[in-house]
Amino acid sequence: MAGDGAKGAARSTRTFKSEVDAKLFAMQILAKGWTASAGTLNPHQPKRIVGASEIERWADPGLGA
């Protein structure tokens, strides 16, 4: 029995040509009520991880990211 709240949870990875494209996609995901995270791909330096708790502030310039 699955009682952990993960029913229907899925993970997907997408790559984008620009950070702006990634931010627009993140806002679409958030608008659906889903969670998201973001990060840079190797070998891009410096490496950056944007966790689910920071994604809205990162994706929406109006929130002072």
PDB file of N, CA and C in Angstrom:
ATOM      1  N   MET A   1       0.833  -1.191   0.000  1.00  0.00           N
ATOM      2  CA  MET A   1       0.000   0.000   0.000  1.00  0.00           C
ATOM      3  C   MET A   1       0.872   1.246   0.000  1.00  0.00           C
ATOM      4  N   ALA A   2       0.494   2.182  -0.795  1.00  0.00           N
ATOM      5  CA  ALA A   2       1.251   3.433  -0.855  1.00  0.00           C
ATOM      6  C   ALA A   2       0.509   4.486  -0.051  1.00  0.00           C
ATOM      7  N   GLY A   3       0.972   4.757   1.136  1.00  0.00           N
ATOM      8  CA  GLY A   3       0.369   5.777   1.964  1.00  0.00           C
ATOM      9  C   GLY A   3       1.295   6.941   2.195  1.00  0.00           C
ATOM     10  N   ASP A   4       2.306   7.087   1.343  1.00  0.00           N
ATOM     11  CA  ASP A   4       3.313   8.117   1.553  1.00  0.00           C
ATOM     12  C   ASP A   4       3.039   9.409   0.802  1.00  0.00           C
ATOM     13  N   GLY A   5       1.908   9.531   0.144  1.00  0.00           N
ATOM     14  CA  GLY A   5       1.565  10.752  -0.567  1.00  0.00           C
ATOM     15  C   GLY A   5       2.261  10.891  -1.907  1.00  0.00           C
ATOM     16  N   ALA A   6       2.987   9.887  -2.358  1.00  0.00           N
ATOM     17  CA  ALA A   6       3.730   9.973  -3.609  1.00  0.00           C
ATOM     18  C   ALA A   6       2.919   9.488  -4.802  1.00  0.00           C
ATOM     19  N   LYS A   7       1.657   9.183  -4.615  1.00  0.00           N
ATOM     20  CA  LYS A   7       0.822   8.687  -5.704  1.00  0.00           C
ATOM     21  C   LYS A   7       0.810   9.691  -6.850  1.00  0.00           C
ATOM     22  N   GLY A   8       1.144   9.237  -8.032  1.00  0.00           N
ATOM     23  CA  GLY A   8       1.145  10.096  -9.198  1.00  0.00           C
ATOM     24  C   GLY A   8       2.377  10.959  -9.345  1.00  0.00           C
ATOM     25  N   ALA A   9       3.318  10.861  -8.422  1.00  0.00           N
ATOM     26  CA  ALA A   9       4.522  11.674  -8.511  1.00  0.00           C
ATOM     27  C   ALA A   9       5.394  11.176  -9.654  1.00  0.00           C
ATOM     28  N   ALA A  10       5.958  12.116 -10.381  1.00  0.00           N
ATOM     29  CA  ALA A  10       6.832  11.769 -11.500  1.00  0.00           C
ATOM     30  C   ALA A  10       8.016  12.721 -11.516  1.00  0.00           C
ATOM     31  N   ARG A  11       9.096  12.249 -12.071  1.00  0.00           N
ATOM     32  CA  ARG A  11      10.275  13.088 -12.195  1.00  0.00           C
ATOM     33  C   ARG A  11      10.629  13.177 -13.674  1.00  0.00           C
ATOM     34  N   SER A  12      10.937  14.366 -14.099  1.00  0.00           N
ATOM     35  CA  SER A  12      11.301  14.590 -15.487  1.00  0.00           C
ATOM     36  C   SER A  12      12.428  15.605 -15.543  1.00  0.00           C
ATOM     37  N   THR A  13      13.344  15.426 -16.457  1.00  0.00           N
ATOM     38  CA  THR A  13      14.449  16.360 -16.642  1.00  0.00           C
ATOM     39  C   THR A  13      14.357  16.959 -18.025  1.00  0.00           C
ATOM     40  N   ARG A  14      14.510  18.258 -18.094  1.00  0.00           N
ATOM     41  CA  ARG A  14      14.502  18.964 -19.375  1.00  0.00           C
ATOM     42  C   ARG A  14      15.700  19.892 -19.424  1.00  0.00           C
ATOM     43  N   THR A  15      16.197  20.130 -20.618  1.00  0.00           N
ATOM     44  CA  THR A  15      17.275  21.103 -20.790  1.00  0.00           C
ATOM     45  C   THR A  15      16.763  22.253 -21.648  1.00  0.00           C
ATOM     46  N   PHE A  16      17.333  23.418 -21.436  1.00  0.00           N
ATOM     47  CA  PHE A  16      16.896  24.626 -22.127  1.00  0.00           C
ATOM     48  C   PHE A  16      18.103  25.361 -22.672  1.00  0.00           C
ATOM     49  N   LYS A  17      17.886  26.110 -23.762  1.00  0.00           N
ATOM     50  CA  LYS A  17      18.975  26.869 -24.373  1.00  0.00           C
ATOM     51  C   LYS A  17      19.361  28.083 -23.553  1.00  0.00           C
ATOM     52  N   SER A  18      18.429  28.592 -22.750  1.00  0.00           N
ATOM     53  CA  SER A  18      18.731  29.779 -21.948  1.00  0.00           C
ATOM     54  C   SER A  18      18.077  29.672 -20.571  1.00  0.00           C
ATOM     55  N   GLU A  19      18.582  30.466 -19.662  1.00  0.00           N
ATOM     56  CA  GLU A  19      18.013  30.506 -18.317  1.00  0.00           C
ATOM     57  C   GLU A  19      16.607  31.093 -18.359  1.00  0.00           C
ATOM     58  N   VAL A  20      16.379  32.025 -19.260  1.00  0.00           N
ATOM     59  CA  VAL A  20      15.046  32.619 -19.396  1.00  0.00           C
ATOM     60  C   VAL A  20      14.028  31.540 -19.771  1.00  0.00           C
ATOM     61  N   ASP A  21      14.380  30.684 -20.712  1.00  0.00           N
ATOM     62  CA  ASP A  21      13.482  29.591 -21.096  1.00  0.00           C
ATOM     63  C   ASP A  21      13.207  28.664 -19.913  1.00  0.00           C
ATOM     64  N   ALA A  22      14.237  28.374 -19.135  1.00  0.00           N
ATOM     65  CA  ALA A  22      14.071  27.508 -17.962  1.00  0.00           C
ATOM     66  C   ALA A  22      13.147  28.151 -16.942  1.00  0.00           C
ATOM     67  N   LYS A  23      13.293  29.455 -16.744  1.00  0.00           N
ATOM     68  CA  LYS A  23      12.450  30.165 -15.784  1.00  0.00           C
ATOM     69  C   LYS A  23      10.992  30.185 -16.239  1.00  0.00           C
ATOM     70  N   LEU A  24      10.765  30.396 -17.519  1.00  0.00           N
ATOM     71  CA  LEU A  24       9.390  30.388 -18.043  1.00  0.00           C
ATOM     72  C   LEU A  24       8.740  29.019 -17.845  1.00  0.00           C
ATOM     73  N   PHE A  25       9.504  27.969 -18.115  1.00  0.00           N
ATOM     74  CA  PHE A  25       8.981  26.625 -17.923  1.00  0.00           C
ATOM     75  C   PHE A  25       8.685  26.364 -16.439  1.00  0.00           C
ATOM     76  N   ALA A  26       9.575  26.802 -15.568  1.00  0.00           N
ATOM     77  CA  ALA A  26       9.363  26.622 -14.129  1.00  0.00           C
ATOM     78  C   ALA A  26       8.085  27.311 -13.678  1.00  0.00           C
ATOM     79  N   MET A  27       7.817  28.500 -14.199  1.00  0.00           N
ATOM     80  CA  MET A  27       6.596  29.210 -13.821  1.00  0.00           C
ATOM     81  C   MET A  27       5.352  28.456 -14.297  1.00  0.00           C
ATOM     82  N   GLN A  28       5.427  27.812 -15.459  1.00  0.00           N
ATOM     83  CA  GLN A  28       4.306  27.002 -15.945  1.00  0.00           C
ATOM     84  C   GLN A  28       4.059  25.818 -15.010  1.00  0.00           C
ATOM     85  N   ILE A  29       5.122  25.189 -14.564  1.00  0.00           N
ATOM     86  CA  ILE A  29       5.008  24.048 -13.643  1.00  0.00           C
ATOM     87  C   ILE A  29       4.402  24.495 -12.320  1.00  0.00           C
ATOM     88  N   LEU A  30       4.899  25.608 -11.791  1.00  0.00           N
ATOM     89  CA  LEU A  30       4.375  26.113 -10.522  1.00  0.00           C
ATOM     90  C   LEU A  30       2.900  26.508 -10.640  1.00  0.00           C
ATOM     91  N   ALA A  31       2.514  27.058 -11.792  1.00  0.00           N
ATOM     92  CA  ALA A  31       1.117  27.464 -12.001  1.00  0.00           C
ATOM     93  C   ALA A  31       0.170  26.269 -11.959  1.00  0.00           C
ATOM     94  N   LYS A  32       0.688  25.092 -12.275  1.00  0.00           N
ATOM     95  CA  LYS A  32      -0.117  23.863 -12.210  1.00  0.00           C
ATOM     96  C   LYS A  32      -0.186  23.297 -10.801  1.00  0.00           C
ATOM     97  N   GLY A  33       0.525  23.929  -9.870  1.00  0.00           N
ATOM     98  CA  GLY A  33       0.533  23.446  -8.492  1.00  0.00           C
ATOM     99  C   GLY A  33       1.555  22.352  -8.251  1.00  0.00           C
ATOM    100  N   TRP A  34       2.445  22.127  -9.208  1.00  0.00           N
ATOM    101  CA  TRP A  34       3.474  21.111  -9.060  1.00  0.00           C
ATOM    102  C   TRP A  34       4.722  21.726  -8.439  1.00  0.00           C
ATOM    103  N   THR A  35       5.635  20.904  -8.019  1.00  0.00           N
ATOM    104  CA  THR A  35       6.907  21.396  -7.502  1.00  0.00           C
ATOM    105  C   THR A  35       7.984  21.225  -8.563  1.00  0.00           C
ATOM    106  N   ALA A  36       9.021  22.026  -8.449  1.00  0.00           N
ATOM    107  CA  ALA A  36      10.105  21.986  -9.426  1.00  0.00           C
ATOM    108  C   ALA A  36      11.414  22.352  -8.736  1.00  0.00           C
ATOM    109  N   SER A  37      12.495  21.962  -9.368  1.00  0.00           N
ATOM    110  CA  SER A  37      13.828  22.400  -8.968  1.00  0.00           C
ATOM    111  C   SER A  37      14.605  22.629 -10.254  1.00  0.00           C
ATOM    112  N   ALA A  38      15.744  23.304 -10.157  1.00  0.00           N
ATOM    113  CA  ALA A  38      16.529  23.613 -11.345  1.00  0.00           C
ATOM    114  C   ALA A  38      18.009  23.564 -10.998  1.00  0.00           C
ATOM    115  N   GLY A  39      18.810  23.480 -12.020  1.00  0.00           N
ATOM    116  CA  GLY A  39      20.254  23.488 -11.798  1.00  0.00           C
ATOM    117  C   GLY A  39      21.000  23.535 -13.111  1.00  0.00           C
ATOM    118  N   THR A  40      22.290  23.763 -13.009  1.00  0.00           N
ATOM    119  CA  THR A  40      23.129  23.805 -14.193  1.00  0.00           C
ATOM    120  C   THR A  40      23.630  22.415 -14.533  1.00  0.00           C
ATOM    121  N   LEU A  41      23.955  22.227 -15.783  1.00  0.00           N
ATOM    122  CA  LEU A  41      24.503  20.954 -16.251  1.00  0.00           C
ATOM    123  C   LEU A  41      26.021  21.037 -16.308  1.00  0.00           C
ATOM    124  N   ASN A  42      26.674  19.911 -16.115  1.00  0.00           N
ATOM    125  CA  ASN A  42      28.121  19.863 -16.285  1.00  0.00           C
ATOM    126  C   ASN A  42      28.437  20.093 -17.747  1.00  0.00           C
ATOM    127  N   PRO A  43      29.471  20.751 -18.124  1.00  0.00           N
ATOM    128  CA  PRO A  43      30.564  21.266 -17.295  1.00  0.00           C
ATOM    129  C   PRO A  43      30.388  22.720 -16.907  1.00  0.00           C
ATOM    130  N   HIS A  44      29.157  23.255 -16.952  1.00  0.00           N
ATOM    131  CA  HIS A  44      28.934  24.672 -16.636  1.00  0.00           C
ATOM    132  C   HIS A  44      29.421  24.995 -15.228  1.00  0.00           C
ATOM    133  N   GLN A  45      30.173  26.052 -15.117  1.00  0.00           N
ATOM    134  CA  GLN A  45      30.678  26.500 -13.818  1.00  0.00           C
ATOM    135  C   GLN A  45      30.317  27.962 -13.636  1.00  0.00           C
ATOM    136  N   PRO A  46      30.011  28.465 -12.493  1.00  0.00           N
ATOM    137  CA  PRO A  46      29.866  27.671 -11.279  1.00  0.00           C
ATOM    138  C   PRO A  46      28.560  26.888 -11.295  1.00  0.00           C
ATOM    139  N   LYS A  47      28.605  25.732 -10.685  1.00  0.00           N
ATOM    140  CA  LYS A  47      27.428  24.876 -10.603  1.00  0.00           C
ATOM    141  C   LYS A  47      26.395  25.558  -9.708  1.00  0.00           C
ATOM    142  N   ARG A  48      25.143  25.471 -10.100  1.00  0.00           N
ATOM    143  CA  ARG A  48      24.077  26.091  -9.316  1.00  0.00           C
ATOM    144  C   ARG A  48      22.913  25.128  -9.204  1.00  0.00           C
ATOM    145  N   ILE A  49      22.402  24.999  -8.011  1.00  0.00           N
ATOM    146  CA  ILE A  49      21.211  24.197  -7.742  1.00  0.00           C
ATOM    147  C   ILE A  49      20.159  25.135  -7.148  1.00  0.00           C
ATOM    148  N   VAL A  50      18.964  25.095  -7.712  1.00  0.00           N
ATOM    149  CA  VAL A  50      17.840  25.866  -7.185  1.00  0.00           C
ATOM    150  C   VAL A  50      16.821  24.851  -6.694  1.00  0.00           C
ATOM    151  N   GLY A  51      16.696  24.762  -5.385  1.00  0.00           N
ATOM    152  CA  GLY A  51      15.781  23.796  -4.789  1.00  0.00           C
ATOM    153  C   GLY A  51      14.334  24.227  -4.880  1.00  0.00           C
ATOM    154  N   ALA A  52      13.454  23.308  -4.561  1.00  0.00           N
ATOM    155  CA  ALA A  52      12.019  23.566  -4.642  1.00  0.00           C
ATOM    156  C   ALA A  52      11.592  24.746  -3.771  1.00  0.00           C
ATOM    157  N   SER A  53      12.266  24.948  -2.641  1.00  0.00           N
ATOM    158  CA  SER A  53      11.898  26.055  -1.754  1.00  0.00           C
ATOM    159  C   SER A  53      12.328  27.410  -2.301  1.00  0.00           C
ATOM    160  N   GLU A  54      13.209  27.439  -3.301  1.00  0.00           N
ATOM    161  CA  GLU A  54      13.712  28.687  -3.874  1.00  0.00           C
ATOM    162  C   GLU A  54      13.233  28.943  -5.296  1.00  0.00           C
ATOM    163  N   ILE A  55      12.602  27.956  -5.907  1.00  0.00           N
ATOM    164  CA  ILE A  55      12.323  28.017  -7.339  1.00  0.00           C
ATOM    165  C   ILE A  55      11.416  29.176  -7.722  1.00  0.00           C
ATOM    166  N   GLU A  56      10.417  29.485  -6.934  1.00  0.00           N
ATOM    167  CA  GLU A  56       9.499  30.562  -7.293  1.00  0.00           C
ATOM    168  C   GLU A  56      10.213  31.910  -7.290  1.00  0.00           C
ATOM    169  N   ARG A  57      11.029  32.156  -6.295  1.00  0.00           N
ATOM    170  CA  ARG A  57      11.783  33.404  -6.203  1.00  0.00           C
ATOM    171  C   ARG A  57      12.790  33.513  -7.366  1.00  0.00           C
ATOM    172  N   TRP A  58      13.417  32.384  -7.749  1.00  0.00           N
ATOM    173  CA  TRP A  58      14.370  32.357  -8.858  1.00  0.00           C
ATOM    174  C   TRP A  58      13.681  32.611 -10.200  1.00  0.00           C
ATOM    175  N   ALA A  59      12.523  31.993 -10.390  1.00  0.00           N
ATOM    176  CA  ALA A  59      11.847  32.053 -11.690  1.00  0.00           C
ATOM    177  C   ALA A  59      11.102  33.352 -11.936  1.00  0.00           C
ATOM    178  N   ASP A  60      10.666  34.013 -10.885  1.00  0.00           N
ATOM    179  CA  ASP A  60       9.851  35.212 -11.048  1.00  0.00           C
ATOM    180  C   ASP A  60      10.650  36.461 -10.666  1.00  0.00           C
ATOM    181  N   PRO A  61      11.125  37.229 -11.640  1.00  0.00           N
ATOM    182  CA  PRO A  61      11.939  38.405 -11.333  1.00  0.00           C
ATOM    183  C   PRO A  61      11.189  39.434 -10.492  1.00  0.00           C
ATOM    184  N   GLY A  62       9.870  39.405 -10.519  1.00  0.00           N
ATOM    185  CA  GLY A  62       9.084  40.340  -9.729  1.00  0.00           C
ATOM    186  C   GLY A  62       9.150  40.065  -8.233  1.00  0.00           C
ATOM    187  N   LEU A  63       9.659  38.905  -7.854  1.00  0.00           N
ATOM    188  CA  LEU A  63       9.763  38.564  -6.433  1.00  0.00           C
ATOM    189  C   LEU A  63      11.124  38.938  -5.855  1.00  0.00           C
ATOM    190  N   GLY A  64      11.962  39.607  -6.639  1.00  0.00           N
ATOM    191  CA  GLY A  64      13.257  40.058  -6.138  1.00  0.00           C
ATOM    192  C   GLY A  64      14.334  39.022  -6.146  1.00  0.00           C
ATOM    193  N   ALA A  65      14.346  38.136  -7.142  1.00  0.00           N
ATOM    194  CA  ALA A  65      15.358  37.080  -7.214  1.00  0.00           C
ATOM    195  C   ALA A  65      16.731  37.607  -7.492  1.00  0.00           C
TER     196      ALA A  65
END
